[in-house]
Tab-separated table of C-alpha atoms in Angstrom:
chain	number	residue	atom	x	y	z
A	1	MET	CA	13.531	-39.592	-64.117
A	2	ALA	CA	13.109	-43.339	-65.309
A	3	LEU	CA	9.915	-43.490	-63.036
A	4	GLN	CA	8.644	-40.648	-64.454
A	5	TRP	CA	8.887	-41.921	-67.995
A	6	ALA	CA	7.691	-45.200	-66.814
A	7	ALA	CA	4.672	-43.396	-65.609
A	8	LYS	CA	3.663	-42.554	-69.229
A	9	GLY	CA	2.937	-46.210	-69.939
A	10	LYS	CA	0.952	-46.631	-66.752
A	11	GLY	CA	-2.216	-48.323	-67.431
A	12	TRP	CA	-1.607	-49.204	-71.024
A	13	ASN	CA	0.746	-51.997	-70.876
A	14	SER	CA	-0.986	-54.662	-68.912
A	15	PRO	CA	-0.081	-57.743	-68.582
A	16	ARG	CA	3.371	-56.448	-69.487
A	17	PRO	CA	5.046	-54.028	-66.879
A	18	SER	CA	5.456	-50.343	-67.558
A	19	VAL	CA	8.909	-49.668	-67.548
A	20	GLY	CA	11.026	-46.344	-67.894
A	21	CYS	CA	14.678	-45.932	-68.923
A	22	VAL	CA	17.023	-42.920	-69.428
A	23	LEU	CA	20.567	-42.871	-70.648
A	24	VAL	CA	23.186	-40.546	-69.201
A	25	LYS	CA	26.811	-40.067	-70.347
A	26	ASP	CA	29.160	-37.618	-68.949
A	27	ASN	CA	26.480	-36.168	-66.708
A	28	GLU	CA	23.929	-35.480	-69.834
A	29	LEU	CA	20.933	-37.050	-70.676
A	30	ILE	CA	20.936	-38.722	-73.990
A	31	GLY	CA	18.019	-40.706	-74.459
A	32	ALA	CA	15.077	-41.681	-72.596
A	33	GLY	CA	11.808	-43.927	-73.180
A	34	TYR	CA	9.306	-46.241	-71.810
A	35	THR	CA	7.669	-49.411	-72.809
A	36	GLN	CA	5.231	-49.040	-75.625
A	37	ARG	CA	1.929	-50.365	-75.535
A	38	GLY	CA	0.735	-53.677	-77.109
A	39	ASP	CA	2.620	-57.035	-77.717
A	40	GLY	CA	5.771	-57.015	-79.915
A	41	GLN	CA	6.204	-53.151	-79.255
A	42	PRO	CA	9.732	-52.081	-78.207
A	43	HIS	CA	10.647	-51.994	-74.361
A	44	ALA	CA	11.836	-49.201	-72.543
A	45	GLU	CA	15.443	-49.740	-73.100
A	46	VAL	CA	15.212	-50.009	-76.758
A	47	MET	CA	13.161	-46.609	-77.031
A	48	ALA	CA	15.804	-44.931	-74.976
A	49	ILE	CA	18.577	-46.042	-77.209
A	50	ARG	CA	16.586	-45.115	-80.318
A	51	ASP	CA	16.079	-41.631	-78.583
A	52	ALA	CA	19.792	-41.230	-78.228
A	53	ALA	CA	20.293	-42.045	-81.651
A	54	GLN	CA	17.611	-39.579	-82.856
A	55	ASN	CA	19.563	-37.044	-80.720
A	56	HIS	CA	22.794	-37.951	-82.434
A	57	LYS	CA	24.358	-39.049	-79.306
A	58	SER	CA	26.580	-41.937	-78.908
A	59	THR	CA	25.412	-44.668	-76.372
A	60	PHE	CA	29.003	-46.076	-75.875
A	61	GLY	CA	29.954	-46.066	-72.103
A	62	ALA	CA	26.724	-44.503	-70.964
A	63	THR	CA	24.812	-45.479	-67.992
A	64	ALA	CA	21.215	-47.035	-68.147
A	65	TYR	CA	18.746	-46.255	-65.355
A	66	VAL	CA	16.025	-48.551	-65.675
A	67	THR	CA	12.876	-49.020	-63.330
A	68	LEU	CA	12.890	-52.920	-63.904
A	69	GLU	CA	15.533	-55.620	-64.495
A	70	PRO	CA	16.141	-55.968	-68.322
A	71	CYS	CA	14.664	-58.842	-69.899
A	72	SER	CA	16.940	-61.337	-71.046
A	73	HIS	CA	14.714	-63.856	-73.075
A	74	TYR	CA	13.020	-63.885	-76.500
A	75	ALA	CA	9.345	-63.368	-76.480
A	76	THR	CA	7.356	-60.869	-78.496
A	77	THR	CA	10.548	-58.805	-78.624
A	78	PRO	CA	14.333	-59.566	-78.504
A	79	PRO	CA	15.856	-59.404	-75.092
A	80	CYS	CA	16.832	-55.991	-73.761
A	81	THR	CA	20.062	-57.071	-72.483
A	82	LYS	CA	21.255	-57.766	-75.974
A	83	SER	CA	20.236	-54.479	-76.981
A	84	LEU	CA	21.982	-52.678	-74.140
A	85	VAL	CA	25.297	-54.672	-74.734
A	86	GLU	CA	25.176	-53.946	-78.486
A	87	ALA	CA	24.562	-50.207	-77.691
A	88	GLY	CA	27.918	-50.139	-75.695
A	89	ILE	CA	26.201	-49.300	-72.446
A	90	ALA	CA	28.842	-49.568	-69.662
A	91	ARG	CA	26.632	-49.542	-66.476
A	92	VAL	CA	23.157	-50.397	-65.434
A	93	VAL	CA	21.315	-49.129	-62.531
A	94	ALA	CA	18.193	-51.198	-61.942
A	95	GLY	CA	15.125	-50.786	-59.561
A	96	VAL	CA	13.260	-53.858	-58.842
A	97	CYS	CA	14.291	-57.603	-59.873
A	98	ASP	CA	11.789	-59.043	-62.365
A	99	PRO	CA	10.139	-62.224	-60.894
A	100	ASN	CA	9.316	-63.531	-64.205
A	101	PRO	CA	10.596	-66.943	-64.023
A	102	ALA	CA	12.087	-66.236	-67.617
A	103	VAL	CA	14.230	-63.371	-66.151
A	104	ASN	CA	14.312	-63.486	-62.395
A	105	GLY	CA	18.124	-62.358	-62.003
A	106	ARG	CA	19.238	-63.911	-65.557
A	107	GLY	CA	19.086	-60.374	-67.177
A	108	TYR	CA	21.595	-59.189	-64.493
A	109	ARG	CA	23.740	-62.132	-65.033
A	110	GLN	CA	23.794	-61.611	-68.965
A	111	LEU	CA	24.903	-58.084	-68.397
A	112	GLN	CA	27.401	-58.794	-66.156
A	113	GLU	CA	28.941	-61.663	-68.241
A	114	ALA	CA	29.086	-59.180	-70.892
A	115	GLY	CA	31.224	-56.861	-68.792
A	116	VAL	CA	28.494	-54.348	-67.812
A	117	GLU	CA	28.575	-53.146	-64.207
A	118	VAL	CA	25.206	-53.511	-62.821
A	119	VAL	CA	23.745	-51.843	-59.708
A	120	THR	CA	20.421	-53.532	-58.464
A	121	GLN	CA	17.844	-52.964	-56.206
A	122	PHE	CA	18.222	-48.930	-56.577
A	123	MET	CA	15.122	-47.077	-55.139
A	124	ALA	CA	13.441	-50.871	-55.205
A	125	ALA	CA	10.549	-49.767	-53.173
A	126	GLU	CA	9.587	-47.278	-55.619
A	127	CYS	CA	9.889	-49.063	-58.632
A	128	ALA	CA	7.824	-51.811	-57.095
A	129	ARG	CA	5.032	-49.689	-56.296
A	130	HIS	CA	4.951	-48.262	-59.546
A	131	ASP	CA	4.721	-52.008	-61.236
A	132	GLU	CA	2.796	-53.479	-58.443
A	133	HIS	CA	0.062	-55.017	-60.691
A	134	PHE	CA	2.710	-56.619	-62.841
A	135	LEU	CA	4.777	-57.797	-60.051
A	136	LYS	CA	1.740	-59.517	-58.137
A	137	HIS	CA	0.213	-61.329	-61.440
A	138	ILE	CA	3.732	-62.569	-62.839
A	139	SER	CA	4.708	-63.954	-59.347
A	140	THR	CA	1.445	-65.398	-58.016
A	141	SER	CA	-0.688	-66.017	-61.410
A	142	SER	CA	-3.569	-64.036	-59.703
A	143	PRO	CA	-4.794	-60.473	-60.302
A	144	PHE	CA	-3.744	-57.512	-58.155
A	145	VAL	CA	-7.009	-56.397	-56.143
A	146	THR	CA	-7.197	-52.709	-55.159
A	147	LEU	CA	-10.010	-51.746	-52.673
A	148	LYS	CA	-10.891	-47.952	-53.391
A	149	THR	CA	-13.270	-46.222	-50.911
A	150	ALA	CA	-14.092	-42.653	-50.018
A	151	VAL	CA	-15.251	-41.950	-46.367
A	152	SER	CA	-15.862	-38.931	-44.163
A	153	LEU	CA	-14.004	-38.045	-41.166
A	154	ASP	CA	-16.157	-40.295	-39.010
A	155	GLY	CA	-15.453	-43.332	-41.406
A	156	LYS	CA	-18.733	-43.267	-43.279
A	157	ILE	CA	-19.248	-43.822	-47.120
A	158	ALA	CA	-22.858	-42.956	-47.225
A	159	LEU	CA	-25.826	-41.481	-45.443
A	160	LYS	CA	-28.428	-44.106	-43.808
A	161	ASP	CA	-30.474	-43.599	-46.946
A	162	GLY	CA	-27.550	-44.737	-49.230
A	163	SER	CA	-26.672	-41.191	-50.707
A	164	SER	CA	-22.930	-40.810	-51.262
A	165	GLN	CA	-22.717	-38.408	-54.111
A	166	TRP	CA	-20.444	-36.569	-53.609
A	167	ILE	CA	-18.291	-37.568	-50.391
A	168	THR	CA	-15.206	-36.621	-52.035
A	169	GLY	CA	-14.328	-33.301	-54.239
A	170	GLN	CA	-13.261	-33.026	-58.073
A	171	ALA	CA	-9.906	-33.533	-57.667
A	172	ALA	CA	-10.011	-36.729	-55.487
A	173	ARG	CA	-12.885	-38.084	-58.012
A	174	ALA	CA	-10.547	-37.338	-60.933
A	175	ARG	CA	-7.815	-39.453	-59.442
A	176	ALA	CA	-10.286	-42.302	-58.582
A	177	HIS	CA	-11.020	-42.190	-62.264
A	178	PHE	CA	-7.357	-42.406	-63.164
A	179	LEU	CA	-7.205	-45.524	-60.892
A	180	ARG	CA	-9.949	-47.000	-63.220
A	181	HIS	CA	-7.546	-46.324	-66.150
A	182	CYS	CA	-4.598	-48.159	-64.279
A	183	HIS	CA	-6.650	-51.177	-63.841
A	184	ASP	CA	-7.748	-53.876	-66.118
A	185	ALA	CA	-11.275	-54.170	-64.533
A	186	VAL	CA	-13.766	-52.416	-61.963
A	187	LEU	CA	-15.602	-54.513	-59.558
A	188	ILE	CA	-18.804	-53.748	-57.644
A	189	GLY	CA	-21.632	-55.563	-55.965
A	190	SER	CA	-25.423	-55.556	-57.009
A	191	GLY	CA	-26.239	-53.221	-54.290
A	192	THR	CA	-23.928	-50.540	-55.503
A	193	ALA	CA	-24.980	-51.204	-59.152
A	194	ILE	CA	-28.737	-50.666	-58.206
A	195	ALA	CA	-28.166	-47.808	-55.870
A	196	ASP	CA	-25.971	-45.576	-58.011
A	197	ASN	CA	-26.368	-47.068	-61.195
A	198	PRO	CA	-22.461	-46.128	-62.354
A	199	GLN	CA	-21.011	-46.268	-65.913
A	200	LEU	CA	-17.785	-47.588	-64.274
A	201	SER	CA	-15.938	-45.616	-67.010
A	202	VAL	CA	-12.873	-43.424	-67.186
A	203	ARG	CA	-14.223	-39.681	-67.985
A	204	LEU	CA	-10.998	-37.798	-67.884
A	205	GLU	CA	-9.793	-35.335	-70.634
A	206	GLY	CA	-7.397	-36.794	-72.946
A	207	LYS	CA	-6.782	-40.456	-74.244
A	208	HIS	CA	-7.344	-43.152	-71.341
A	209	LYS	CA	-7.950	-46.960	-71.209
A	210	GLN	CA	-11.546	-48.028	-70.210
A	211	PRO	CA	-11.698	-50.816	-67.739
A	212	ALA	CA	-13.903	-53.998	-68.163
A	213	ARG	CA	-16.758	-53.827	-66.139
A	214	ILE	CA	-17.487	-56.714	-63.369
A	215	VAL	CA	-20.639	-56.875	-61.033
A	216	ILE	CA	-21.415	-59.679	-58.663
A	217	ASP	CA	-24.943	-60.641	-58.477
A	218	SER	CA	-25.529	-63.931	-56.755
A	219	LYS	CA	-29.447	-64.080	-56.915
A	220	GLY	CA	-30.078	-62.136	-60.241
A	221	THR	CA	-31.541	-58.928	-58.930
A	222	LEU	CA	-29.989	-56.736	-61.676
A	223	SER	CA	-31.743	-54.892	-64.399
A	224	PRO	CA	-30.311	-55.237	-67.787
A	225	ASP	CA	-31.103	-51.743	-68.423
A	226	LEU	CA	-28.473	-50.370	-66.283
A	227	LYS	CA	-25.741	-48.052	-67.527
A	228	MET	CA	-22.962	-50.698	-67.004
A	229	PHE	CA	-24.560	-52.733	-69.799
A	230	ASP	CA	-24.643	-49.974	-72.099
A	231	LYS	CA	-21.769	-50.365	-74.742
A	232	SER	CA	-22.896	-47.509	-76.970
A	233	THR	CA	-20.076	-45.148	-75.540
A	234	PHE	CA	-17.376	-47.648	-74.473
A	235	ASP	CA	-17.461	-51.323	-75.792
A	236	VAL	CA	-15.566	-53.069	-73.027
A	237	PRO	CA	-16.254	-56.335	-71.608
A	238	VAL	CA	-18.912	-56.701	-69.081
A	239	TYR	CA	-19.069	-59.685	-66.614
A	240	VAL	CA	-21.931	-60.674	-64.432
A	241	ALA	CA	-20.606	-63.132	-61.637
A	242	THR	CA	-23.230	-65.191	-60.348
A	243	THR	CA	-24.455	-68.655	-58.842
A	244	GLU	CA	-27.202	-71.130	-59.877
A	245	GLN	CA	-29.532	-69.059	-57.814
A	246	MET	CA	-30.157	-66.675	-60.857
A	247	LEU	CA	-32.678	-67.937	-63.142
A	248	PRO	CA	-31.796	-69.016	-66.543
A	249	GLN	CA	-34.193	-66.383	-68.094
A	250	LYS	CA	-32.501	-63.855	-66.384
A	251	GLN	CA	-29.066	-64.841	-67.543
A	252	ASP	CA	-30.105	-65.027	-71.013
A	253	GLU	CA	-31.467	-61.357	-70.907
A	254	LEU	CA	-27.967	-60.328	-69.611
A	255	ARG	CA	-26.083	-62.343	-72.248
A	256	GLN	CA	-28.478	-60.524	-74.814
A	257	ARG	CA	-27.255	-57.205	-73.340
A	258	GLY	CA	-23.613	-58.218	-74.336
A	259	ALA	CA	-22.750	-59.417	-70.685
A	260	LYS	CA	-20.605	-62.726	-69.900
A	261	VAL	CA	-22.216	-64.465	-67.214
A	262	LEU	CA	-19.859	-66.293	-65.063
A	263	LEU	CA	-21.658	-69.143	-63.111
A	264	LEU	CA	-19.431	-69.928	-59.867
A	265	PRO	CA	-19.825	-71.895	-56.809
A	266	GLN	CA	-21.247	-70.671	-53.511
A	267	GLU	CA	-19.112	-70.227	-50.275
A	268	GLY	CA	-21.785	-70.497	-47.824
A	269	LYS	CA	-24.280	-68.211	-48.725
A	270	HIS	CA	-22.277	-66.108	-50.855
A	271	LEU	CA	-20.357	-66.410	-53.996
A	272	ASP	CA	-16.673	-67.876	-53.658
A	273	LEU	CA	-14.643	-64.807	-54.295
A	274	LYS	CA	-11.542	-66.933	-54.684
A	275	VAL	CA	-12.896	-68.731	-57.625
A	276	LEU	CA	-13.960	-65.314	-59.237
A	277	LEU	CA	-10.745	-63.982	-59.044
A	278	ARG	CA	-9.069	-67.276	-60.509
A	279	GLU	CA	-11.932	-66.978	-63.390
A	280	LEU	CA	-10.803	-63.377	-64.284
A	281	TYR	CA	-7.485	-64.020	-64.170
A	282	ALA	CA	-8.124	-66.808	-67.041
A	283	ALA	CA	-10.060	-64.412	-68.770
A	284	GLY	CA	-7.003	-61.858	-69.157
A	285	ILE	CA	-7.837	-59.600	-66.165
A	286	TYR	CA	-4.620	-58.990	-64.159
A	287	SER	CA	-5.825	-56.228	-61.887
A	288	VAL	CA	-8.999	-55.207	-60.289
A	289	LEU	CA	-10.139	-52.175	-58.672
A	290	VAL	CA	-13.069	-52.786	-55.954
A	291	GLU	CA	-15.458	-49.793	-55.753
A	292	GLY	CA	-17.776	-51.176	-53.116
A	293	GLY	CA	-20.076	-51.401	-51.412
A	294	ALA	CA	-19.701	-52.102	-47.964
A	295	HIS	CA	-20.510	-55.885	-47.913
A	296	LEU	CA	-18.291	-56.806	-51.039
A	297	SER	CA	-15.357	-54.903	-49.107
A	298	GLY	CA	-15.874	-56.787	-45.970
A	299	ALA	CA	-16.093	-60.003	-47.780
A	300	LEU	CA	-12.784	-59.490	-49.599
A	301	LEU	CA	-11.149	-58.211	-46.566
A	302	ARG	CA	-12.321	-61.363	-44.490
A	303	ARG	CA	-10.965	-63.664	-47.157
A	304	GLN	CA	-7.706	-61.794	-47.227
A	305	LEU	CA	-8.034	-61.137	-51.089
A	306	VAL	CA	-7.229	-57.418	-50.974
A	307	ASP	CA	-3.488	-56.433	-51.902
A	308	LYS	CA	-3.999	-52.575	-51.580
A	309	VAL	CA	-6.417	-50.015	-50.044
A	310	VAL	CA	-6.829	-46.720	-51.430
A	311	CYS	CA	-8.762	-44.513	-49.016
A	312	TYR	CA	-10.064	-40.947	-49.976
A	313	VAL	CA	-11.084	-39.059	-46.566
A	314	ALA	CA	-13.045	-35.998	-46.941
A	315	PRO	CA	-13.059	-33.196	-44.335
A	316	MET	CA	-16.874	-33.542	-43.414
A	317	ILE	CA	-18.805	-35.401	-40.710
A	318	ILE	CA	-21.857	-37.430	-41.699
A	319	GLY	CA	-22.957	-38.755	-38.381
A	320	GLU	CA	-25.245	-41.726	-38.621
A	321	GLY	CA	-24.601	-43.540	-41.793
A	322	MET	CA	-23.149	-46.603	-43.607
A	323	GLY	CA	-19.646	-47.746	-42.606
A	324	MET	CA	-16.799	-48.879	-44.960
A	325	THR	CA	-17.263	-52.495	-44.238
A	326	ALA	CA	-20.042	-54.862	-43.448
A	327	GLY	CA	-19.495	-58.593	-41.921
A	328	LEU	CA	-16.053	-57.920	-41.073
A	329	GLU	CA	-15.308	-58.606	-37.177
A	330	ILE	CA	-12.066	-57.990	-35.470
A	331	ASP	CA	-11.954	-59.362	-31.686
A	332	SER	CA	-9.077	-57.083	-30.669
A	333	LEU	CA	-6.965	-54.084	-31.912
A	334	LYS	CA	-4.075	-56.247	-32.339
A	335	ASN	CA	-5.740	-58.122	-35.100
A	336	ALA	CA	-6.867	-55.232	-36.738
A	337	LEU	CA	-5.955	-55.201	-40.764
A	338	ARG	CA	-3.029	-52.622	-40.699
A	339	LEU	CA	-1.906	-51.023	-43.873
A	340	GLN	CA	1.977	-51.310	-44.768
A	341	ASP	CA	4.072	-49.225	-46.811
A	342	VAL	CA	1.540	-46.187	-46.032
A	343	GLN	CA	1.594	-43.415	-48.618
A	344	ILE	CA	-0.353	-39.995	-48.134
A	345	ALA	CA	-1.133	-37.701	-50.627
A	346	THR	CA	-3.825	-34.622	-51.076
A	347	PHE	CA	-6.030	-34.022	-53.763
A	348	GLY	CA	-7.746	-30.625	-53.090
A	349	THR	CA	-9.137	-30.817	-49.628
A	350	ASP	CA	-9.414	-34.364	-49.554
A	351	VAL	CA	-6.423	-36.737	-48.211
A	352	GLU	CA	-5.592	-40.066	-50.027
A	353	ILE	CA	-4.079	-42.854	-47.749
A	354	SER	CA	-2.944	-46.164	-49.311
A	355	GLY	CA	-0.990	-49.208	-48.383
A	356	TYR	CA	-0.578	-52.839	-48.679
A	357	LEU	CA	-2.113	-55.705	-46.831
A	358	GLU	CA	-1.011	-59.195	-45.901
A	359	PRO	CA	0.066	-61.532	-47.479
A	360	TRP	CA	1.027	-59.299	-50.476
A	361	ALA	CA	2.783	-56.702	-47.946
A	362	THR	CA	5.284	-59.353	-47.192
A	363	GLN	CA	5.714	-60.314	-50.696
A	364	MET	CA	6.493	-56.983	-51.786
A	365	LYS	CA	9.168	-56.647	-49.152
A	366	ASN	CA	10.699	-59.715	-50.411
A	367	LEU	CA	10.703	-58.431	-53.994
A	368	CYS	CA	12.446	-55.236	-52.911
A	369	GLY	CA	14.888	-56.996	-50.696
A	370	GLU	CA	14.373	-54.012	-48.254
A	371	THR	CA	11.745	-52.923	-45.741
A	372	LEU	CA	9.010	-50.648	-47.371
A	373	SER	CA	8.600	-47.550	-45.202
A	374	PRO	CA	6.389	-44.637	-45.357
A	375	GLU	CA	9.467	-42.303	-45.144
A	376	LYS	CA	10.811	-43.617	-48.799
A	377	ARG	CA	8.077	-41.887	-51.186
A	378	TYR	CA	8.476	-40.899	-54.788
A	379	ASN	CA	5.939	-39.042	-56.733
A	380	SER	CA	6.119	-40.659	-60.051
A	381	GLY	CA	3.428	-38.328	-61.654
């Protein structure tokens, strides 16, 4: 239930975690809440305590179930450990430890020193999956990178002529739009930008966050008239990552369209993707959803810069066409890039397969204090 409450804040709280908390007393739910949007806004524990007060329920002696270790320091809000102790909470059951150096076990110790019983690492894997973006950036000072792709049964992302709309059905496409909402930015290559001319926006019913838009254009082939540069519908940051190969005139044209041009060094014949991610993190982008194409996917995988893969498999056979990656060579099956902590879900007739890649897969295991496994699943809504 705490995870379901945490899901209400999914996508809104970056760079803060999206935490859920429920309070139980005498086998009765007396309060619940989730971390509110924006700096200085209440955390999940405070919202749950307030909810209990509104329900005219005493929190003295209650148990708090919280998806992340309660914070123990003064930042934009007072420490949640203080609020829990003052509310008379007798027991705290927490999901995953907060690797923030300002917390990192200190929250648990403060609670225990105040006489609160603490249960840690409960459903840690499920809680870690939910807050994977936060856990990555707070522990490594780099953005969480998700590679999203849609393929046919025979592993093609498009026909030979580049046609790819639509491989997946409406339900899977809606899910992909929700992934955009959950990330700070969407990243594509110039080939995808020219071929598909995407908006890179979230088009779902209800209120959703619009991600920043990033395109890699090393040589300056993009037209300033592409939809991603149109801010009339959604005024979000647009970044063009390029090198000195882009002519100054082209850079000026893109800046006039409101784009932020990032001049980056080259690595061989291509833009240095590691430097790109470092620059994006410095600009306040803590999670990136990569939407192709094959060359960009291959380059990121080759550099081990992908933390998670989300692949939608559609029940169709394309035959000759474009594969998911280009430029990625594996010399033997034992060296194949294998997903870990694999999760499987269905959306309409399409299958979503997701999992972590090294080195982040091992870091997730360390954070959870357990081995992640596909048998331990939780649908957080």
